[in-house]
Short mmCIF file of C-alpha atoms in Angstrom, two decimals:
data_model
loop_
_atom_site.label_atom_id
_atom_site.label_comp_id
_atom_site.label_asym_id
_atom_site.label_seq_id
_atom_site.Cartn_x
_atom_site.Cartn_y
_atom_site.Cartn_z
CA MET O 156 0.00 0.00 0.00
CA LYS O 157 1.17 3.55 -0.76
CA ILE O 158 0.98 6.11 2.05
CA LEU O 159 1.72 9.82 1.78
CA PHE O 160 2.43 11.88 4.92
CA THR O 161 2.18 15.66 4.84
CA ASN O 162 1.73 18.62 7.17
CA SER O 163 -0.35 21.79 7.21
CA PRO O 164 0.05 24.23 4.30
CA LEU O 165 2.60 26.98 4.71
CA HIS O 166 1.01 30.21 5.96
CA PHE O 167 2.28 33.78 6.16
CA THR O 168 1.95 33.71 9.98
CA HIS O 169 4.53 30.90 10.31
CA GLY O 170 7.28 33.19 11.54
CA HIS O 171 9.38 30.37 13.01
CA THR O 172 9.59 28.68 9.63
CA PHE O 173 10.85 31.84 7.95
CA THR O 174 13.30 32.79 10.71
CA GLN O 175 14.64 29.40 11.79
CA ALA O 176 14.95 27.61 8.47
CA ASP O 177 17.43 25.10 9.93
CA TRP O 178 14.85 23.48 12.20
CA GLN O 179 13.64 20.46 10.25
CA THR O 180 10.37 18.73 11.11
CA LEU O 181 10.56 15.50 13.12
CA VAL O 182 6.87 14.62 12.93
CA LEU O 183 6.80 13.32 9.36
CA PRO O 184 9.78 10.92 9.67
CA THR O 185 8.31 9.73 12.98
CA LEU O 186 5.01 8.91 11.29
CA ALA O 187 6.86 7.10 8.53
CA ALA O 188 8.75 5.04 11.12
CA ILE O 189 5.48 3.97 12.75
CA ILE O 190 4.41 2.31 9.52
CA GLY O 191 7.80 0.72 8.93
CA ASP O 192 8.96 -0.81 5.66
CA LYS O 193 5.84 -2.85 4.92
CA HIS O 194 4.41 -0.05 2.79
CA GLU O 195 5.70 2.44 0.24
CA ILE O 196 5.95 5.85 1.88
CA ARG O 197 6.37 9.39 0.63
CA ILE O 198 6.93 12.49 2.82
CA VAL O 199 5.79 15.94 1.68
CA ASP O 200 7.01 18.77 3.91
CA ASN O 201 5.21 22.01 3.05
CA MET O 202 7.40 24.10 5.35
CA THR O 203 10.23 24.18 2.79
CA LEU O 204 8.20 25.94 0.08
CA TRP O 205 8.50 29.56 -1.09
CA PHE O 206 5.69 30.52 -3.45
CA ARG O 207 3.09 27.81 -2.95
CA SER O 208 1.48 26.85 0.33
CA ASN O 209 1.47 23.16 -0.58
CA VAL O 210 2.14 20.79 -3.46
CA ILE O 211 -0.09 18.01 -2.27
CA LEU O 212 -2.31 17.66 -5.33
CA GLN O 213 0.69 17.30 -7.64
CA GLU O 214 2.37 14.86 -5.25
CA ILE O 215 -0.77 12.72 -5.08
CA ASN O 216 -1.00 12.70 -8.86
CA ASP O 217 2.64 11.56 -9.12
CA PHE O 218 2.63 9.04 -6.27
CA ASN O 219 -0.95 7.69 -6.54
CA PRO O 220 -1.27 6.81 -2.81
CA ASN O 221 -3.97 4.73 -1.17
CA VAL O 222 -3.80 6.83 2.01
CA VAL O 223 -2.96 10.49 2.66
CA ALA O 224 -2.29 11.45 6.28
CA PHE O 225 -2.25 15.07 7.47
CA SER O 226 -0.27 16.07 10.55
CA ILE O 227 -1.82 19.25 12.02
CA ILE O 228 0.60 20.21 14.75
CA ALA O 229 -0.83 23.62 15.64
CA ALA O 230 -4.56 24.06 16.16
CA ARG O 231 -4.35 27.52 14.58
CA ASP O 232 -3.68 25.80 11.23
CA ILE O 233 -6.91 23.88 11.27
CA TYR O 234 -8.87 26.05 8.82
CA ASN O 235 -5.99 26.40 6.37
CA THR O 236 -5.53 22.64 6.37
CA ILE O 237 -9.25 22.03 5.90
CA GLU O 238 -9.19 24.05 2.68
CA VAL O 239 -6.50 21.71 1.35
CA ILE O 240 -8.37 18.63 2.57
CA LYS O 241 -11.48 19.74 0.68
CA LYS O 242 -9.50 20.01 -2.55
CA VAL O 243 -7.95 16.57 -2.08
CA ARG O 244 -11.33 15.01 -1.26
CA GLU O 245 -12.95 16.58 -4.32
CA LYS O 246 -10.24 15.53 -6.76
CA TYR O 247 -9.44 12.13 -5.22
CA PRO O 248 -12.66 10.84 -3.62
CA LYS O 249 -11.46 7.23 -3.27
CA ILE O 250 -8.30 7.96 -1.26
CA THR O 251 -8.56 7.35 2.49
CA LEU O 252 -7.76 10.56 4.36
CA ILE O 253 -6.40 10.55 7.93
CA ALA O 254 -5.65 13.51 10.21
CA GLY O 255 -3.83 13.74 13.52
CA GLY O 256 -1.72 15.95 15.73
CA GLN O 257 -2.75 18.64 18.15
CA GLY O 258 -5.13 20.24 15.67
CA GLY O 259 -6.67 16.88 14.82
CA SER O 260 -7.23 16.04 18.47
CA PHE O 261 -8.95 19.34 19.29
CA PHE O 262 -11.04 19.53 16.08
CA ASP O 263 -11.81 15.91 15.24
CA LYS O 264 -15.48 16.36 14.32
CA LEU O 265 -14.80 19.48 12.24
CA LEU O 266 -12.23 17.52 10.23
CA LEU O 267 -14.61 14.60 9.72
CA ASP O 268 -17.28 17.01 8.49
CA ASN O 269 -14.86 18.37 5.90
CA GLY O 270 -13.58 15.25 4.20
CA ILE O 271 -11.37 13.33 6.64
CA ASP O 272 -12.23 9.64 7.06
CA ILE O 273 -10.43 8.93 10.34
CA VAL O 274 -8.94 11.23 12.99
CA CYS O 275 -6.12 9.90 15.14
CA ARG O 276 -6.32 11.65 18.51
CA GLY O 277 -3.41 12.05 20.90
CA GLU O 278 -0.27 9.94 20.61
CA GLY O 279 -0.08 8.11 17.29
CA GLU O 280 2.50 5.31 17.53
CA ILE O 281 0.08 2.48 18.29
CA THR O 282 -3.09 4.09 16.96
CA LEU O 283 -1.78 4.91 13.48
CA ALA O 284 -0.31 1.43 13.07
CA GLU O 285 -3.70 -0.11 13.92
CA ILE O 286 -5.50 2.26 11.53
CA ILE O 287 -3.22 1.30 8.63
CA LYS O 288 -3.57 -2.39 9.48
CA ALA O 289 -7.38 -2.06 9.45
CA ILE O 290 -7.33 -0.24 6.10
CA THR O 291 -4.98 -2.85 4.61
CA GLU O 292 -7.30 -5.64 5.75
CA LYS O 293 -10.30 -3.70 4.37
CA CYS O 294 -11.93 -3.54 7.79
CA LYS O 295 -15.30 -1.79 7.71
CA ASP O 296 -15.60 -1.07 11.44
CA TYR O 297 -12.88 0.83 13.29
CA SER O 298 -14.65 0.95 16.66
CA SER O 299 -12.17 -1.42 18.32
CA ILE O 300 -9.30 1.04 17.76
CA LEU O 301 -8.68 3.32 20.71
CA GLY O 302 -8.02 7.02 20.24
CA ILE O 303 -9.82 7.66 16.96
CA SER O 304 -12.89 9.50 15.66
CA PHE O 305 -14.89 8.58 12.54
CA TYR O 306 -18.37 8.37 11.07
CA ARG O 307 -20.19 5.05 10.86
CA ASN O 308 -23.40 5.11 8.82
CA GLY O 309 -23.71 8.82 9.50
CA GLU O 310 -23.13 8.46 13.25
CA TYR O 311 -20.21 10.30 14.88
CA ILE O 312 -18.07 7.75 16.74
CA LYS O 313 -15.37 8.77 19.21
CA THR O 314 -13.62 5.78 20.74
CA ASN O 315 -12.04 5.89 24.19
CA ASP O 316 -8.73 7.68 24.52
CA ARG O 317 -5.66 5.54 24.10
CA PRO O 318 -3.38 5.33 27.16
CA LYS O 319 -0.06 7.07 26.64
CA ILE O 320 3.09 5.06 25.97
CA LYS O 321 4.79 4.44 29.30
CA ASN O 322 8.34 4.10 28.00
CA LEU O 323 9.32 6.37 25.10
CA ASP O 324 12.36 4.18 24.45
CA ASP O 325 9.88 1.68 23.00
CA THR O 326 8.92 4.07 20.18
CA PRO O 327 10.49 3.49 16.74
CA PHE O 328 13.52 5.48 15.63
CA PRO O 329 12.37 8.24 13.22
CA ALA O 330 12.88 7.38 9.54
CA ILE O 331 15.08 10.42 9.13
CA HIS O 332 16.65 8.99 5.97
CA LEU O 333 13.39 9.74 4.16
CA MET O 334 13.84 13.46 4.77
CA PRO O 335 15.89 15.43 2.23
CA LYS O 336 19.27 16.61 3.54
CA ARG O 337 19.20 20.33 4.14
CA LYS O 338 22.41 22.33 4.52
CA SER O 339 22.64 24.30 7.73
CA LEU O 340 22.57 28.07 7.29
CA TRP O 341 24.09 28.55 10.73
CA PHE O 342 27.06 26.20 10.57
CA SER O 343 28.94 25.45 7.35
CA GLY O 344 29.64 21.81 6.62
CA ARG O 345 26.67 20.59 8.67
CA TYR O 346 23.20 19.40 7.73
CA THR O 347 20.06 19.82 9.83
CA GLY O 348 18.18 17.27 11.91
CA SER O 349 15.87 16.96 14.91
CA VAL O 350 15.70 14.85 18.06
CA GLU O 351 12.92 14.42 20.60
CA THR O 352 14.09 13.71 24.16
CA SER O 353 10.76 14.12 25.98
CA ARG O 354 7.04 14.69 25.52
CA GLY O 355 4.64 16.94 27.36
CA CYS O 356 4.93 19.28 30.30
CA PRO O 357 4.03 18.80 33.99
CA PHE O 358 3.17 22.47 34.51
CA ASP O 359 -0.26 24.08 34.17
CA CYS O 360 0.22 27.31 32.21
CA ASN O 361 -3.28 28.41 31.24
CA PHE O 362 -2.29 29.76 27.81
CA CYS O 363 -0.39 26.68 26.57
CA ALA O 364 -2.02 24.05 24.34
CA ILE O 365 0.79 21.58 25.05
CA THR O 366 -0.45 21.12 28.61
CA SER O 367 -3.95 20.22 27.40
CA PHE O 368 -2.79 17.96 24.59
CA TRP O 369 -0.60 15.83 26.88
CA ASP O 370 -2.92 16.07 29.92
CA ARG O 371 -0.09 17.56 32.00
CA SER O 372 1.91 14.38 31.56
CA PHE O 373 5.67 14.39 31.10
CA ARG O 374 7.83 11.50 29.88
CA ARG O 375 11.45 11.25 28.81
CA LYS O 376 13.59 9.06 26.62
CA SER O 377 16.66 7.68 28.33
CA PRO O 378 19.97 9.48 27.68
CA GLU O 379 21.21 6.30 25.97
CA ARG O 380 18.30 6.31 23.52
CA VAL O 381 18.73 10.02 22.74
CA ILE O 382 22.44 9.57 22.07
CA GLU O 383 21.70 6.66 19.70
CA GLU O 384 19.35 8.91 17.72
CA MET O 385 21.98 11.64 17.62
CA LYS O 386 24.57 9.14 16.37
CA ILE O 387 22.26 8.22 13.48
CA LEU O 388 21.93 11.89 12.55
CA VAL O 389 25.66 12.53 12.83
CA ARG O 390 26.46 9.54 10.58
CA GLN O 391 24.28 11.20 7.95
CA GLY O 392 26.02 14.55 8.46
CA ARG O 393 22.97 16.02 10.22
CA SER O 394 24.89 17.50 13.13
CA HIS O 395 22.99 20.78 13.50
CA ILE O 396 20.17 19.50 15.68
CA TYR O 397 16.89 20.99 16.87
CA MET O 398 15.68 19.50 20.15
CA ALA O 399 11.96 19.13 19.46
CA ASP O 400 10.93 19.04 23.15
CA ASP O 401 8.22 21.29 24.55
CA ASN O 402 10.44 21.87 27.60
CA PHE O 403 14.03 20.76 27.19
CA GLY O 404 16.31 20.49 30.21
CA MET O 405 13.87 19.53 32.94
CA GLY O 406 15.48 16.98 35.23
CA THR O 407 18.99 17.97 36.26
CA LYS O 408 20.44 14.48 36.71
CA HIS O 409 18.84 13.17 33.53
CA HIS O 410 20.26 15.94 31.35
CA GLN O 411 23.59 15.90 33.09
CA GLU O 412 23.90 12.26 32.00
CA LEU O 413 22.82 13.22 28.47
CA PHE O 414 25.36 16.02 28.12
CA GLU O 415 28.13 13.92 29.66
CA GLY O 416 27.23 11.12 27.22
CA ILE O 417 27.50 13.48 24.24
CA LEU O 418 30.95 14.57 25.40
CA ARG O 419 32.04 11.02 26.20
CA GLU O 420 30.98 9.76 22.77
CA GLY O 421 32.79 12.65 21.13
CA LEU O 422 29.68 13.72 19.20
CA ASP O 423 30.44 16.91 17.32
CA VAL O 424 26.98 18.49 17.41
CA LYS O 425 25.40 21.91 17.69
CA PHE O 426 21.90 21.96 19.13
CA PHE O 427 19.09 24.41 19.92
CA ALA O 428 16.21 23.89 22.37
CA GLN O 429 13.13 25.46 23.98
CA MET O 430 13.74 26.00 27.69
CA ARG O 431 12.12 27.51 30.78
CA THR O 432 13.62 30.38 32.75
CA ASP O 433 13.66 28.35 35.98
CA THR O 434 15.48 25.44 34.30
CA ILE O 435 18.24 27.81 33.25
CA GLY O 436 18.35 30.27 36.14
CA GLU O 437 18.32 27.67 38.90
CA HIS O 438 20.88 25.30 37.31
CA PRO O 439 23.86 27.34 36.07
CA GLU O 440 26.22 24.36 36.34
CA LEU O 441 23.95 22.32 34.06
CA MET O 442 23.95 25.09 31.45
CA GLU O 443 27.75 25.25 31.52
CA LEU O 444 27.83 21.52 30.80
CA ALA O 445 25.17 21.91 28.07
CA ALA O 446 27.24 24.58 26.34
CA ARG O 447 30.28 22.30 26.32
CA ALA O 448 28.14 19.52 24.84
CA GLY O 449 26.98 21.75 21.97
CA LEU O 450 24.03 23.89 23.11
CA TYR O 451 24.43 27.16 21.22
CA GLY O 452 20.99 28.73 21.62
CA ALA O 453 17.57 28.47 23.25
CA LEU O 454 14.06 29.82 22.82
CA ILE O 455 13.05 31.16 26.22
CA GLY O 456 9.61 32.37 27.28
CA PHE O 457 10.35 35.48 29.36
CA ASP O 458 6.75 36.56 28.66
CA THR O 459 6.87 39.88 30.53
CA TYR O 460 8.94 42.19 32.72
CA GLU O 461 5.89 43.63 34.47
CA GLU O 462 5.58 42.24 38.01
CA ASP O 463 1.79 42.24 38.05
CA THR O 464 1.25 40.34 34.77
CA PHE O 465 2.81 36.93 35.46
CA HIS O 466 -0.36 35.68 37.13
CA HIS O 467 -2.22 36.01 33.81
CA VAL O 468 -0.18 33.22 32.28
CA ALA O 469 -0.31 31.07 35.44
CA LYS O 470 3.37 30.39 35.04
CA VAL O 471 6.29 30.15 37.44
CA GLY O 472 8.27 33.28 36.75
CA SER O 473 9.42 36.68 37.92
CA VAL O 474 11.46 39.62 36.73
CA GLU O 475 14.32 38.44 38.96
CA LEU O 476 14.22 34.93 37.51
CA ASN O 477 14.21 36.33 33.97
CA GLN O 478 17.36 38.33 34.69
CA LYS O 479 19.05 35.41 36.43
CA CYS O 480 18.34 33.27 33.37
CA VAL O 481 19.86 35.89 31.07
CA ASP O 482 22.99 36.14 33.20
CA VAL O 483 23.55 32.36 33.02
CA MET O 484 23.06 32.32 29.25
CA ARG O 485 25.42 35.25 28.68
CA LYS O 486 28.11 33.70 30.87
CA ASN O 487 28.07 30.56 28.70
CA ASN O 488 27.81 32.43 25.38
CA ILE O 489 24.49 30.76 24.54
CA MET O 490 22.27 32.64 22.10
CA ILE O 491 18.98 33.90 23.58
CA PHE O 492 15.81 33.79 21.48
CA GLY O 493 13.58 35.71 23.89
CA SER O 494 9.80 35.47 23.62
CA HIS O 495 7.63 38.22 25.18
CA ILE O 496 3.83 38.35 25.13
CA TYR O 497 2.15 41.54 23.99
CA ALA O 498 -1.43 42.37 25.07
CA LEU O 499 -1.81 40.09 28.07
CA PRO O 500 -5.28 40.52 29.63
CA SER O 501 -3.75 42.66 32.41
CA GLN O 502 -2.30 45.16 29.90
CA LYS O 503 -4.80 47.99 30.23
CA ARG O 504 -3.43 50.34 27.60
CA PRO O 505 -1.77 49.30 24.31
CA GLN O 506 1.29 51.46 25.00
CA ASP O 507 1.93 49.81 28.39
CA PHE O 508 4.61 47.57 26.95
CA PHE O 509 7.63 49.85 26.93
CA LYS O 510 9.28 48.28 30.00
CA THR O 511 9.05 44.76 28.60
CA PHE O 512 10.05 46.03 25.16
CA TRP O 513 13.29 47.73 26.21
CA ILE O 514 14.40 45.18 28.81
CA GLY O 515 13.39 42.28 26.58
CA ARG O 516 15.38 43.64 23.65
CA ARG O 517 18.43 44.16 25.84
CA ASN O 518 18.21 40.62 27.20
CA SER O 519 17.54 38.88 23.85
CA ASP O 520 19.75 38.16 20.88
CA LEU O 521 16.58 37.74 18.86
CA PHE O 522 13.59 39.58 20.33
CA ARG O 523 10.24 37.94 19.70
CA MET O 524 6.90 39.53 20.54
CA PRO O 525 3.86 37.33 19.82
CA HIS O 526 0.42 38.83 20.37
CA PHE O 527 -1.52 37.14 23.18
CA SER O 528 -4.16 34.89 21.67
CA LEU O 529 -6.49 32.24 23.01
CA LEU O 530 -5.26 28.91 21.63
CA PRO O 531 -7.75 26.07 21.14
CA GLY O 532 -7.43 23.40 23.80
CA THR O 533 -5.96 25.68 26.46
CA LYS O 534 -7.54 26.22 29.86
CA ILE O 535 -8.15 29.92 29.26
CA TYR O 536 -9.65 29.17 25.84
CA ASN O 537 -12.07 26.60 27.26
CA GLU O 538 -13.14 29.07 29.95
CA THR O 539 -13.73 31.85 27.44
CA ILE O 540 -14.80 30.49 24.05
CA THR O 541 -18.21 29.10 23.15
CA GLU O 542 -19.98 28.77 19.80
CA GLU O 543 -22.15 31.69 20.88
CA THR O 544 -19.15 33.97 21.43
CA ILE O 545 -17.54 33.26 18.07
CA LYS O 546 -20.50 32.93 15.73
CA ASN O 547 -20.12 36.49 14.41
CA ILE O 548 -16.33 36.53 14.12
CA LYS O 549 -15.14 36.65 10.52
CA ASN O 550 -11.78 35.01 11.20
CA ARG O 551 -12.56 32.02 13.42
CA ASP O 552 -8.93 31.28 14.21
CA ASP O 553 -8.26 34.74 15.65
CA TYR O 554 -9.81 35.07 19.12
CA ARG O 555 -7.92 38.16 20.28
CA ILE O 556 -10.97 40.34 19.81
CA LEU O 557 -12.84 38.45 22.53
CA ILE O 558 -10.45 39.65 25.22
CA ARG O 559 -11.39 43.30 24.65
CA SER O 560 -13.94 45.42 22.86
CA GLU O 561 -13.65 45.79 19.10
CA LYS O 562 -12.64 49.43 19.57
CA ASP O 563 -9.84 48.53 21.97
CA ILE O 564 -8.47 45.71 19.83
CA LYS O 565 -7.93 48.13 16.95
CA LYS O 566 -5.84 50.34 19.24
CA PHE O 567 -3.83 47.34 20.46
CA LYS O 568 -3.18 46.20 16.90
CA ARG O 569 -1.88 49.65 15.93
CA TRP O 570 0.51 49.73 18.88
CA TYR O 571 1.55 46.14 18.22
CA ILE O 572 2.62 47.19 14.72
CA PHE O 573 4.38 50.23 16.21
CA PHE O 574 6.49 48.13 18.61
CA ASN O 575 7.41 45.64 15.89
CA LYS O 576 8.44 48.32 13.42
CA LEU O 577 10.35 50.26 16.06
CA HIS O 578 12.35 47.16 16.94
CA ILE O 579 13.50 46.40 13.40
CA ILE O 580 14.56 49.98 12.53
CA LEU O 581 16.55 50.66 15.69
CA PRO O 582 20.26 51.09 14.84
CA ASP O 583 21.52 48.55 17.40
CA GLU O 584 19.39 45.80 15.86
CA ILE O 585 20.71 46.48 12.37
CA PHE O 586 24.28 46.82 13.62
CA LYS O 587 24.23 43.47 15.45
CA ALA O 588 22.87 41.71 12.36
CA PHE O 589 26.24 42.39 10.71
CA PHE O 590 28.77 42.84 13.50
CA HIS O 591 27.70 40.79 16.52
CA LYS O 592 30.63 38.72 17.83
CA ASN O 593 28.53 35.54 17.82
CA LYS O 594 28.09 34.26 14.26
CA ALA O 595 24.88 32.39 15.12
CA VAL O 596 23.37 35.63 16.44
CA ARG O 597 24.33 37.48 13.27
CA ILE O 598 22.70 34.84 11.12
CA ILE O 599 19.50 34.54 13.15
CA LYS O 600 19.07 38.32 13.16
CA ARG O 601 19.47 38.43 9.40
CA ARG O 602 17.01 35.56 9.09
CA GLY O 603 14.68 37.61 11.27
CA TYR O 604 14.67 40.38 8.69
CA ILE O 605 14.11 37.82 5.92
CA GLY O 606 11.25 36.41 7.98
CA ILE O 607 9.62 39.83 8.26
CA PHE O 608 9.97 40.36 4.52
CA ARG O 609 8.42 36.96 3.75
CA HIS O 610 5.55 37.58 6.17
CA TYR O 611 4.45 40.82 4.53
CA PHE O 612 5.25 39.60 1.01
CA TYR O 613 2.89 36.65 1.47
CA LYS O 614 0.28 38.64 3.38
CA TYR O 615 -0.16 41.21 0.63
CA PHE O 616 0.70 39.28 -2.51
CA ARG O 617 -1.78 36.54 -1.65
CA LYS O 618 -4.48 39.23 -2.02
CA LEU O 619 -3.26 39.68 -5.59
CA LYS O 620 -3.26 35.86 -5.97
CA ILE O 621 0.43 35.88 -6.87
CA VAL O 622 1.05 33.42 -4.02
CA ASP O 623 -1.36 31.36 -1.93
CA ILE O 624 0.64 31.30 1.32
#
């Protein structure tokens, strides 16, 4: 049987994709590994495109698959992906369509109503394998498979959730060889790759969809397993590695063993991760070891530098902890990709962001300022959003307007644009893009400008139908 795996179409809001082009997806080779070598598999990664949001119709025509599976990692991509699914269903009505990922889990019925045959909810290792086995055997009733949603004779069926895998070391090694080799833009002579060392998060931040998706669970792969995966990547030349964890570094002893193992094995790697301020600030000795093992940068959620706003994200944090984290990173020459949230519910006036703006810029090598938004599946979303509240909203995947009045949101949007434009035209930002002593910082700042250009190019040229991203 022929199976094609793909992800959501590229969209102009995908800033990470434009800025951090070296971070290659791990989801698609993981899905391919679940199926194994019993079937013919093709991977289509839409995140590498430039002028088209996806090439799925052409790929289906060339490959002629029996099954097309969509990985919808972010719930915000649900409506863009549905538009693609509709086109595939219309042109290829006999192909079995599967959807999964975070978006699939939160919007299973919506996907089924728009052309998907089966939705795989939650963790997919066991569930996807059972779905493919049932399709291969031409099974007409999927109700014995845990963790799926489907229609049976017009009736919406949602089977019981599948228990999570207890030991992540039992999961298959990602079929990374099926991914095209991509040269690193950061480090010459290296190719890109990704490794997952853990899943989930034990914390309860009310704005984070990860917490809801994994039910506050947290599991890790053993250091030995992670090192084996890294060895596979290194043998293929993929030694610039993105750690695809939601929260990398939690567990001092565990990661100490991992970093010591990397050094002991003599693995020449450079890696980037997403980390919490408390992980960094409270464990300076661990960060020193991480830097020696190859950690060159981290995405850190500083969120705010206003004392009275931390409670709105229900997250462990403080201005003091933010600064302590920065000091540790600077001491070890680790690049800081600092994320700061604009328009938290406690921000009364749109201009009340100057403190976070100036301190955040000073403490970040790449300053990021996402607008606060209610993400599907999060605690704050579930407490706020109902069908009644969103029935008159034109853009159903933008729920910012529900936090404030329509008049206020227009003011906040204008100031949001002001802060973003101010940041990119300030002389120090431009200067560091060319003369910062850290080469990785220079490159990521330049990529930041490219990312801004791509964002607005796609946003406006799609209106002229020159691109569809």
